[in-house]
Structures are given as C-alpha cells and as structure tokens.
mmCIF file with all atom_site columns, C-alpha atoms in Angstrom:
data_model
loop_
_atom_site.group_PDB
_atom_site.id
_atom_site.type_symbol
_atom_site.label_atom_id
_atom_site.label_alt_id
_atom_site.label_comp_id
_atom_site.label_asym_id
_atom_site.label_entity_id
_atom_site.label_seq_id
_atom_site.pdbx_PDB_ins_code
_atom_site.Cartn_x
_atom_site.Cartn_y
_atom_site.Cartn_z
_atom_site.occupancy
_atom_site.B_iso_or_equiv
_atom_site.pdbx_formal_charge
_atom_site.auth_seq_id
_atom_site.auth_comp_id
_atom_site.auth_asym_id
_atom_site.auth_atom_id
_atom_site.pdbx_PDB_model_num
ATOM 1  C CA . MET A 1 1  ? 90.595 121.997 83.894  1.00 49.00 ? 1  MET A CA 1
ATOM 2  C CA . ASP A 1 2  ? 94.357 121.932 83.216  1.00 57.00 ? 2  ASP A CA 1
ATOM 3  C CA . GLY A 1 3  ? 96.030 120.379 80.025  1.00 61.00 ? 3  GLY A CA 1
ATOM 4  C CA . LYS A 1 4  ? 96.332 116.870 81.273  1.00 62.00 ? 4  LYS A CA 1
ATOM 5  C CA . GLY A 1 5  ? 92.409 115.861 80.812  1.00 59.00 ? 5  GLY A CA 1
ATOM 6  C CA . LEU A 1 6  ? 93.007 116.937 77.299  1.00 61.00 ? 6  LEU A CA 1
ATOM 7  C CA . GLN A 1 7  ? 96.395 115.187 77.174  1.00 59.00 ? 7  GLN A CA 1
ATOM 8  C CA . TYR A 1 8  ? 94.816 111.505 78.310  1.00 55.00 ? 8  TYR A CA 1
ATOM 9  C CA . ALA A 1 9  ? 91.845 112.086 75.622  1.00 54.00 ? 9  ALA A CA 1
ATOM 10 C CA . PHE A 1 10 ? 94.350 112.704 72.680  1.00 56.00 ? 10 PHE A CA 1
ATOM 11 C CA . ILE A 1 11 ? 96.899 109.819 73.861  1.00 54.00 ? 11 ILE A CA 1
ATOM 12 C CA . GLY A 1 12 ? 94.027 107.397 74.160  1.00 57.00 ? 12 GLY A CA 1
ATOM 13 C CA . GLN A 1 13 ? 95.851 105.630 76.742  1.00 56.00 ? 13 GLN A CA 1
ATOM 14 C CA . HIS A 1 14 ? 92.768 105.916 79.085  1.00 54.00 ? 14 HIS A CA 1
ATOM 15 C CA . ASN A 1 15 ? 89.206 104.547 79.384  1.00 64.00 ? 15 ASN A CA 1
ATOM 16 C CA . ILE A 1 16 ? 85.974 107.063 79.376  1.00 65.00 ? 16 ILE A CA 1
ATOM 17 C CA . ASN A 1 17 ? 86.065 106.206 83.211  1.00 68.00 ? 17 ASN A CA 1
ATOM 18 C CA . ASP A 1 18 ? 89.726 107.026 83.735  1.00 72.00 ? 18 ASP A CA 1
ATOM 19 C CA . LEU A 1 19 ? 88.838 110.303 81.928  1.00 70.00 ? 19 LEU A CA 1
ATOM 20 C CA . TRP A 1 20 ? 85.888 111.177 83.547  1.00 74.00 ? 20 TRP A CA 1
ATOM 21 C CA . ILE A 1 21 ? 87.749 110.764 87.051  1.00 74.00 ? 21 ILE A CA 1
ATOM 22 C CA . HIS A 1 22 ? 90.992 112.992 85.586  1.00 74.00 ? 22 HIS A CA 1
ATOM 23 C CA . THR A 1 23 ? 88.306 115.503 84.741  1.00 81.00 ? 23 THR A CA 1
ATOM 24 C CA . TRP A 1 24 ? 86.516 115.445 87.829  1.00 81.00 ? 24 TRP A CA 1
ATOM 25 C CA . ILE A 1 25 ? 89.502 116.148 89.852  1.00 81.00 ? 25 ILE A CA 1
ATOM 26 C CA . ASP A 1 26 ? 91.390 118.968 87.662  1.00 84.00 ? 26 ASP A CA 1
ATOM 27 C CA . THR A 1 27 ? 87.968 120.361 88.163  1.00 86.00 ? 27 THR A CA 1
ATOM 28 C CA . CYS A 1 28 ? 87.847 119.871 91.789  1.00 80.00 ? 28 CYS A CA 1
ATOM 29 C CA . HIS A 1 29 ? 91.563 121.074 91.793  1.00 84.00 ? 29 HIS A CA 1
ATOM 30 C CA . TYR A 1 30 ? 90.419 124.157 89.285  1.00 85.00 ? 30 TYR A CA 1
ATOM 31 C CA . TYR A 1 31 ? 87.545 125.247 92.176  1.00 87.00 ? 31 TYR A CA 1
ATOM 32 C CA . TYR A 1 32 ? 89.772 124.498 94.987  1.00 87.00 ? 32 TYR A CA 1
ATOM 33 C CA . LEU A 1 33 ? 92.404 127.014 94.079  1.00 85.00 ? 33 LEU A CA 1
ATOM 34 C CA . LEU A 1 34 ? 89.704 129.426 93.390  1.00 87.00 ? 34 LEU A CA 1
ATOM 35 C CA . LEU A 1 35 ? 88.456 129.058 97.039  1.00 87.00 ? 35 LEU A CA 1
ATOM 36 C CA . LEU A 1 36 ? 91.741 129.290 98.232  1.00 86.00 ? 36 LEU A CA 1
ATOM 37 C CA . ILE A 1 37 ? 92.332 132.697 96.335  1.00 86.00 ? 37 ILE A CA 1
ATOM 38 C CA . GLY A 1 38 ? 89.545 134.199 97.695  1.00 85.00 ? 38 GLY A CA 1
ATOM 39 C CA . ASN A 1 39 ? 89.701 133.189 100.672 1.00 76.00 ? 39 ASN A CA 1
ATOM 40 C CA . VAL A 1 40 ? 93.449 135.272 100.862 1.00 66.00 ? 40 VAL A CA 1
#
C-alpha cells in the first residue's frame, strides 16, 4: 500500500467505506506490480 491510504486516513475527508476501497485498490496495485516484476 502506498501513502495515499494513510493520507486519506489522516485527512479524514473520506468515510470508512472509501478508505477500505482505496486500501483494497492500493493492495491490488502492489501485488500486480509484484506479478509484473516476477514475470520479467
């Protein structure tokens, strides 16, 4: 997860559902990058 998820948590502009969505998307991006690196 990149810093955006934590940034949203500290700013508090988003509700819990939005934070969950952003965290889930960040996690998916992280694993996707790992898969890309592993396939190179």
